[in-house]
PDB file of C-alpha atoms in Angstrom:
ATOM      1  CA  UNK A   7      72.529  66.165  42.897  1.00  0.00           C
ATOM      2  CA  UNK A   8      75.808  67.999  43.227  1.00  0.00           C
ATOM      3  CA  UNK A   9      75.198  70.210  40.050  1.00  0.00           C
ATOM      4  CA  UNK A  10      71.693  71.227  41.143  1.00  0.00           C
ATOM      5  CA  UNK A  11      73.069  71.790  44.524  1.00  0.00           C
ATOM      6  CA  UNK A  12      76.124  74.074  44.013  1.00  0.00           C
ATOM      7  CA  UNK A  13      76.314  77.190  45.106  1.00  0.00           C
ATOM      8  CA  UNK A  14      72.072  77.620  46.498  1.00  0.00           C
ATOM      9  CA  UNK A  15      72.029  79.057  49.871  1.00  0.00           C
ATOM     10  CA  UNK A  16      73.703  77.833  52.772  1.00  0.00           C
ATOM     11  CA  UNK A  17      70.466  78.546  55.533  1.00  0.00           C
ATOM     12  CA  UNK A  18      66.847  78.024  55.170  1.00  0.00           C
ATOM     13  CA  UNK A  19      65.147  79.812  57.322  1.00  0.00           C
ATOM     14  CA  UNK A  20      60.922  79.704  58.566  1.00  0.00           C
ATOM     15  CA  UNK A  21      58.401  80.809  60.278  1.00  0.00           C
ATOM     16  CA  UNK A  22      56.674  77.843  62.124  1.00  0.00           C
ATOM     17  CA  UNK A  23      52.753  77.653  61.457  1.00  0.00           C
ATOM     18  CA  UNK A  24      53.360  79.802  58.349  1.00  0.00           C
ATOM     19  CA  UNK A  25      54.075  79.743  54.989  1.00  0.00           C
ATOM     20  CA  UNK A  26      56.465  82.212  55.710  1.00  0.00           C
ATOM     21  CA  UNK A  27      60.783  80.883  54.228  1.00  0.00           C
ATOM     22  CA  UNK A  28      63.544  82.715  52.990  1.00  0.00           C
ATOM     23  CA  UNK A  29      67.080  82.174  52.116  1.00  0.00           C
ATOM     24  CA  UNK A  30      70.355  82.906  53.270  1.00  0.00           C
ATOM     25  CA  UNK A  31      73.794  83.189  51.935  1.00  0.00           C
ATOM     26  CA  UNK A  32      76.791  83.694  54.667  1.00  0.00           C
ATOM     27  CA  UNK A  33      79.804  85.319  53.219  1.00  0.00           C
ATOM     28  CA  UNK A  34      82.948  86.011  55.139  1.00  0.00           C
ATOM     29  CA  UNK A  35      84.976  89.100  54.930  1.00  0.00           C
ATOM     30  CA  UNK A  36      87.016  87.903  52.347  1.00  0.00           C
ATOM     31  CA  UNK A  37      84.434  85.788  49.773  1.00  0.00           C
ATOM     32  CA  UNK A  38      82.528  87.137  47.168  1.00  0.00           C
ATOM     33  CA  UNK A  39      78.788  85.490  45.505  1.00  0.00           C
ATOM     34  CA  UNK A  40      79.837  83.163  43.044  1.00  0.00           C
ATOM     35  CA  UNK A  41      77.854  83.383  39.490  1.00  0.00           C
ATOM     36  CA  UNK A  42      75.884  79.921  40.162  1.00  0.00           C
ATOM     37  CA  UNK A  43      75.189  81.510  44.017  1.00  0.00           C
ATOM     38  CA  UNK A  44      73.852  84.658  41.904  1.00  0.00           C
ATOM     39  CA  UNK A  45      72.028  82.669  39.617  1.00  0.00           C
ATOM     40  CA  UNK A  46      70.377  80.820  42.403  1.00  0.00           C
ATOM     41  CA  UNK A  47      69.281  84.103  44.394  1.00  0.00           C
ATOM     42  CA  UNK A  48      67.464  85.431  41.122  1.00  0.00           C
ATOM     43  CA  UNK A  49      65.777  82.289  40.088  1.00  0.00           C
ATOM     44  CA  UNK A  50      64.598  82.394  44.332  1.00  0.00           C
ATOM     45  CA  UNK A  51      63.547  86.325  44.133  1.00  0.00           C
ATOM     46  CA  UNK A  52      61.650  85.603  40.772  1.00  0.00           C
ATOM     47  CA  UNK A  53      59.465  83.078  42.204  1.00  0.00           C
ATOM     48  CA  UNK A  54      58.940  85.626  45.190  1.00  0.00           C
ATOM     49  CA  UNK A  55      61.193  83.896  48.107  1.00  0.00           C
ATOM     50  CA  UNK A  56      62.860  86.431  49.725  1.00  0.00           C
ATOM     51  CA  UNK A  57      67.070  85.756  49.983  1.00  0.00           C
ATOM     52  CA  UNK A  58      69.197  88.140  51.941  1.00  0.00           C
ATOM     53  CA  UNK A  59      73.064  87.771  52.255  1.00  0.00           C
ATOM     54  CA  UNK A  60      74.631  87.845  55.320  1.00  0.00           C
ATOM     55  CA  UNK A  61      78.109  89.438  55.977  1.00  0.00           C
ATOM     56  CA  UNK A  62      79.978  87.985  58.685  1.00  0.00           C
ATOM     57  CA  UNK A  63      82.857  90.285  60.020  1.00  0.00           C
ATOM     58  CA  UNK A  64      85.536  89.616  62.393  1.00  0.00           C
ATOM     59  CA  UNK A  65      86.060  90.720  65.679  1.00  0.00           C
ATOM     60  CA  UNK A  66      84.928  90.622  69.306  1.00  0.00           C
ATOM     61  CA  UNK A  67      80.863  90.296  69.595  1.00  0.00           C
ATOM     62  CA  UNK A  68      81.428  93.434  72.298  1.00  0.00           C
ATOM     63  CA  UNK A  69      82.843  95.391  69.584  1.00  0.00           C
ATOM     64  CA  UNK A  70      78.982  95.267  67.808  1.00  0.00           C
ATOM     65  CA  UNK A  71      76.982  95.944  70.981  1.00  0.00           C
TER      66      UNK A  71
END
């Protein structure tokens, strides 16, 4: 399981009465995608589920507002 596992996105996200999913990858401000996370978002886009990655930065929440 582990080797089929590593590195797919950490969130799945949908829409409720829909067919509607997508993907998520978090990153902080220091990590970067590994290859197998890379791998993983193409084989998702190519078999048309969308995958966005996320950014997280740090800081105050006021100092997005």
């Amino acid at each position: 399981y582990s080797a089929k596992s590593s590195g797919f996105p950490d969130l799945c996200l949908w829409k409720p009465g829909t067919s509607e999913i997508m993907f998520a990858e978090v990153k902080g401000p220091k990590d970067k995608l590994s290859e197998t996370q890379r791998d993983w978002i193409d084989i998702l886009i190519d078999i048309g589920i969308d995958v966005e990655v996320c950014l997280v930065r740090e800081g105050d929440a006021r100092d997005f507002e």
